[in-house]
Short mmCIF file of C-alpha atoms in Angstrom, two decimals:
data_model
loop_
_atom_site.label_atom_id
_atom_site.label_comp_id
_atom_site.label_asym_id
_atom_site.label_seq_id
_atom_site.Cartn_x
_atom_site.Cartn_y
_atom_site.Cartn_z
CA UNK A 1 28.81 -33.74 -26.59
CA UNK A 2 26.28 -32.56 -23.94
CA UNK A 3 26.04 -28.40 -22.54
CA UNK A 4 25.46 -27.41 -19.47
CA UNK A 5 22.00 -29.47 -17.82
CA UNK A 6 19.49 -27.10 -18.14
CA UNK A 7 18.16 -24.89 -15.22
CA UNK A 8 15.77 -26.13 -12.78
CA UNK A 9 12.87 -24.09 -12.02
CA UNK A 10 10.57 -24.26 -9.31
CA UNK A 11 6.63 -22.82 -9.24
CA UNK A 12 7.09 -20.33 -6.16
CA UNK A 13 4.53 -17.64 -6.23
CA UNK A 14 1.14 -18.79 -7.00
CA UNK A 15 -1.33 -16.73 -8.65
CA UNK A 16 -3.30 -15.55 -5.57
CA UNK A 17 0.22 -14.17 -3.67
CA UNK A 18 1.17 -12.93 -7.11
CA UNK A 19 -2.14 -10.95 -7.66
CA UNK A 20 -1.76 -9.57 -4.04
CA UNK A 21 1.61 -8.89 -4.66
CA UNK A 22 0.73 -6.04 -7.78
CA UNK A 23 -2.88 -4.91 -6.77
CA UNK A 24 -1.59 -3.65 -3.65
CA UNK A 25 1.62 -1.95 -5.29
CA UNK A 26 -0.94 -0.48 -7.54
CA UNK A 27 -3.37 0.43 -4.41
CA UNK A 28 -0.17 1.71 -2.86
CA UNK A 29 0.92 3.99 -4.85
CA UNK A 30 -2.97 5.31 -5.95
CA UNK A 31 -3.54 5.90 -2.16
CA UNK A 32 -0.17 7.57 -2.23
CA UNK A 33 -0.84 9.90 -5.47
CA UNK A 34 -4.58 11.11 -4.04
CA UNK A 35 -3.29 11.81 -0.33
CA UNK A 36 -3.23 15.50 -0.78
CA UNK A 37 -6.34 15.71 -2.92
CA UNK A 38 -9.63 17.00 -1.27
CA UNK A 39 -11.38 16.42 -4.74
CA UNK A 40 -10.00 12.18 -4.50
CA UNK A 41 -10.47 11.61 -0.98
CA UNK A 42 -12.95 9.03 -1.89
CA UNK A 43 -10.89 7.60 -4.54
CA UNK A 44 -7.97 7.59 -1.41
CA UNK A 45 -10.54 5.79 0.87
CA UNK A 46 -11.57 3.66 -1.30
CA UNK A 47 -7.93 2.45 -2.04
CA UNK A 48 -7.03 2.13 1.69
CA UNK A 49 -10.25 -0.05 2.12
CA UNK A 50 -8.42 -2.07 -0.99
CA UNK A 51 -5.33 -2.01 0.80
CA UNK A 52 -6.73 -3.33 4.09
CA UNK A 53 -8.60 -6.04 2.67
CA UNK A 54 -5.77 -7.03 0.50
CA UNK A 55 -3.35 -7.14 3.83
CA UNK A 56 -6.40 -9.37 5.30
CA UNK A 57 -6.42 -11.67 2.63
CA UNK A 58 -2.66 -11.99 2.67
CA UNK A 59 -2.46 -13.05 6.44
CA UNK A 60 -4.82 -15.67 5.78
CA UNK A 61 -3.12 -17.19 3.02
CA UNK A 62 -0.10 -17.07 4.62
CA UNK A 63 -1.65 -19.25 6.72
CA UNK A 64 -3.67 -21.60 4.26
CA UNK A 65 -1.48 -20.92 0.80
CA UNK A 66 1.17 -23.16 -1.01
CA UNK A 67 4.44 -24.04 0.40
CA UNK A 68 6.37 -20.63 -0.62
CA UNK A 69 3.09 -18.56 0.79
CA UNK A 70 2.95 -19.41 3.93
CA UNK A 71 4.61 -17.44 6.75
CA UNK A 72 6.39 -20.55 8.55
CA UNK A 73 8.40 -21.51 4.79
CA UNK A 74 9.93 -17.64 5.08
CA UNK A 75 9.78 -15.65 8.16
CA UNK A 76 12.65 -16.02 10.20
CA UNK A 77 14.72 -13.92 12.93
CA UNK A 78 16.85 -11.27 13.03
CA UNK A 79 19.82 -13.35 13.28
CA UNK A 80 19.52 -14.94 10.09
CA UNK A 81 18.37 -11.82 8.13
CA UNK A 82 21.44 -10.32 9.53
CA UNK A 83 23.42 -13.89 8.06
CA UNK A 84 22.06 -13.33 4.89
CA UNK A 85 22.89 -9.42 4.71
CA UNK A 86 26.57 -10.47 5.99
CA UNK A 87 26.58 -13.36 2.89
CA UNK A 88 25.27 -11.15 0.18
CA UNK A 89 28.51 -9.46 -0.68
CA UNK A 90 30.84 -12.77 -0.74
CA UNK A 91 31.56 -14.90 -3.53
CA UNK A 92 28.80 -17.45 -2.53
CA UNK A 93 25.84 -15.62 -1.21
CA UNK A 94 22.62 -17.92 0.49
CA UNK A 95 20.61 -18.60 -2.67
CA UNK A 96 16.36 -19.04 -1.53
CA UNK A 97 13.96 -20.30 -3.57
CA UNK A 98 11.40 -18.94 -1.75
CA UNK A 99 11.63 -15.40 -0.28
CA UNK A 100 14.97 -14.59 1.49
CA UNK A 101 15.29 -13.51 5.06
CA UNK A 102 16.03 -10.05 4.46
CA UNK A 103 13.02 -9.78 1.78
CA UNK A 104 11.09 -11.18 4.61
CA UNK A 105 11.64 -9.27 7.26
CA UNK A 106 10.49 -6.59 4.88
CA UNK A 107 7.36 -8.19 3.84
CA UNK A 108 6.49 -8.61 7.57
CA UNK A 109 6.75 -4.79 7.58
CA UNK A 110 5.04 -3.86 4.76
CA UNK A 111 2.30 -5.89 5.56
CA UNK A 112 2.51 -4.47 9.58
CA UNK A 113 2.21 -0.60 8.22
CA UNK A 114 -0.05 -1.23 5.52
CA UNK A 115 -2.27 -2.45 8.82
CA UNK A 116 -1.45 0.83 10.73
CA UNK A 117 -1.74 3.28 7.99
CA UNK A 118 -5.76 1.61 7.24
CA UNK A 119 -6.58 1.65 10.66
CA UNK A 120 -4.97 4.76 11.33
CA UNK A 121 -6.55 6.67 7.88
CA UNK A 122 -10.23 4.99 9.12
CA UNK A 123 -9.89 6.34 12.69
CA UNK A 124 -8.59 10.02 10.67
CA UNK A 125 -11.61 9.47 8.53
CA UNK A 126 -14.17 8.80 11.31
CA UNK A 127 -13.38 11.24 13.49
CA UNK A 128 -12.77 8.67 16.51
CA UNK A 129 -9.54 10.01 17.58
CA UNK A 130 -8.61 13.43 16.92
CA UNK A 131 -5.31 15.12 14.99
CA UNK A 132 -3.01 13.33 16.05
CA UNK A 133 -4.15 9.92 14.26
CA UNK A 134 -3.66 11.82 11.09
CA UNK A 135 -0.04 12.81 11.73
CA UNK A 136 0.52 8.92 12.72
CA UNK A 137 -1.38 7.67 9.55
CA UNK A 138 1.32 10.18 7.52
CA UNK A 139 4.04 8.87 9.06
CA UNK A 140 2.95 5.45 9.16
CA UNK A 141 1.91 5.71 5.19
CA UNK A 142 5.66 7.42 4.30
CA UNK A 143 7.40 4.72 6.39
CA UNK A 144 5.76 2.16 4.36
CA UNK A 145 6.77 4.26 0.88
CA UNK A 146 10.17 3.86 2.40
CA UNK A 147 9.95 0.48 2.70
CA UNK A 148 8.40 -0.24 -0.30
CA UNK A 149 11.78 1.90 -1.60
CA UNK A 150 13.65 -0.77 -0.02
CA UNK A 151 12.03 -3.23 -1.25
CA UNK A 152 12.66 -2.48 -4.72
CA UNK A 153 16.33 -1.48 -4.29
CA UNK A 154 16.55 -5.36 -2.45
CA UNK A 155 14.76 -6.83 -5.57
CA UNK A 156 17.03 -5.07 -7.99
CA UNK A 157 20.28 -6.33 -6.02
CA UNK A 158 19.19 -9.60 -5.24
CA UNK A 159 18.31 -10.21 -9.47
CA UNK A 160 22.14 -8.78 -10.23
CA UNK A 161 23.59 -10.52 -7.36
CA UNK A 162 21.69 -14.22 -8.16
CA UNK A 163 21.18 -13.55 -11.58
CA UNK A 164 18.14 -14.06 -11.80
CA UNK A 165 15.04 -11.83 -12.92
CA UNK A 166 12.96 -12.01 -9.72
CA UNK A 167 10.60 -9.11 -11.31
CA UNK A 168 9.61 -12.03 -13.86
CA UNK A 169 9.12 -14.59 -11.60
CA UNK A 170 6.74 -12.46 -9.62
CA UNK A 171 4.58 -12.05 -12.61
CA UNK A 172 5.03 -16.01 -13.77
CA UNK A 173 5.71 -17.11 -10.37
CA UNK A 174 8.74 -20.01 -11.81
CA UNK A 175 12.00 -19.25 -10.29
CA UNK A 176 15.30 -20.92 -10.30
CA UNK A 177 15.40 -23.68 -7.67
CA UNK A 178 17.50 -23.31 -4.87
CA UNK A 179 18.21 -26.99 -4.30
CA UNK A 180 19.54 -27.23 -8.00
CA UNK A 181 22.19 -25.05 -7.17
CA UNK A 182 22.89 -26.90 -3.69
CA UNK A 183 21.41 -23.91 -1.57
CA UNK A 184 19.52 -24.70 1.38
CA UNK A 185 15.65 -25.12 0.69
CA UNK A 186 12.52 -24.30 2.67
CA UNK A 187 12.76 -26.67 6.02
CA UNK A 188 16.25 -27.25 5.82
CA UNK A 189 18.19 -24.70 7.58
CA UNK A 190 18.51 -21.32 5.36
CA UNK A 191 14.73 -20.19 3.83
#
């Protein structure tokens, strides 16, 4: 007597998107913690110079990565992050192996205000503006914390919802493969 065949995995998230991935949550939330602080503006600086060159490096590899890295295996339109939403709830929601629509639609953002809040907070810091680069570098850096927020609430769903841990597969970077359970994969419709 046989069990159930065992779960396919897939490598997704290599180590340089997976390193990205947790420096610049850890940049983030530095930068975030040492806004205020007269006595850390350095330390701030210092982690929005991180931040920047992290986002840099990111757009390049999402160009020249792996498969699951690149921007073309995961960025879609609206209309099918607004498919996926609509499937989430029902009793057979799009399964990706890569990153989902909605997750990447997100990403795009993150990655978009982590650009404005740098240059904006360099501009701020240079004095090549004036005051009202530093009100757009506050908003620009809180509308990022609230989509980092979202982010995290999308992670935490998507895990329950899949079942699957996708906090540990963006430290190992396996992750159940969509194709195993007859979801669409990369290049074949759904991403």
């Amino acid at each position: 007597m046989t069990g159930p065949a065992p779960e396919a995995r897939v490598f997704v998230w290599d180590l340089p998107v997976r390193l990205f991935h947790w420096l610049l949550a850890a940049a983030f939330a530095g930068a975030m913690l040492t806004a205020e602080s007269e006595r850390l503006r350095l330390t701030h600086l210092r982690l929005g110079y991180a931040i920047a060159g992290l986002v840099l490096f990111r757009i390049v590899w999402g160009f020249a990565g792996n498969r699951y890295a690149r921007f073309s295996s995961f960025v879609t339109g609206p209309s099918a992050v607004w498919q996926y939403l609509r499937a989430v709830p029902t009793a057979r929601p799009e399964h990706h192996t890569g990153h989902n629509p909605a997750g990447a639609a997100v990403i795009v953002g993150l990655l978009g205000l982590a650009l404005a809040t740098g240059l904006t907070g360099w501009l701020g810091y240079e004095d090549l503006a004036g005051e009202w680069v530093i009100e757009v570098h506050g908003l620009t850096a809180y509308a990022m914390l609230t989509l980092v927020v979202v982010h995290v609430v999308g992670v935490l769903l998507a895990s329950l919802r899949h079942r699957e841990n996708l906090v540990a597969a963006m430290i190992t970077g396996w992750k159940r493969d969509s194709m195993a359970t007859g979801a669409t994969a990369p290049g074949r419709g759904a991403r």
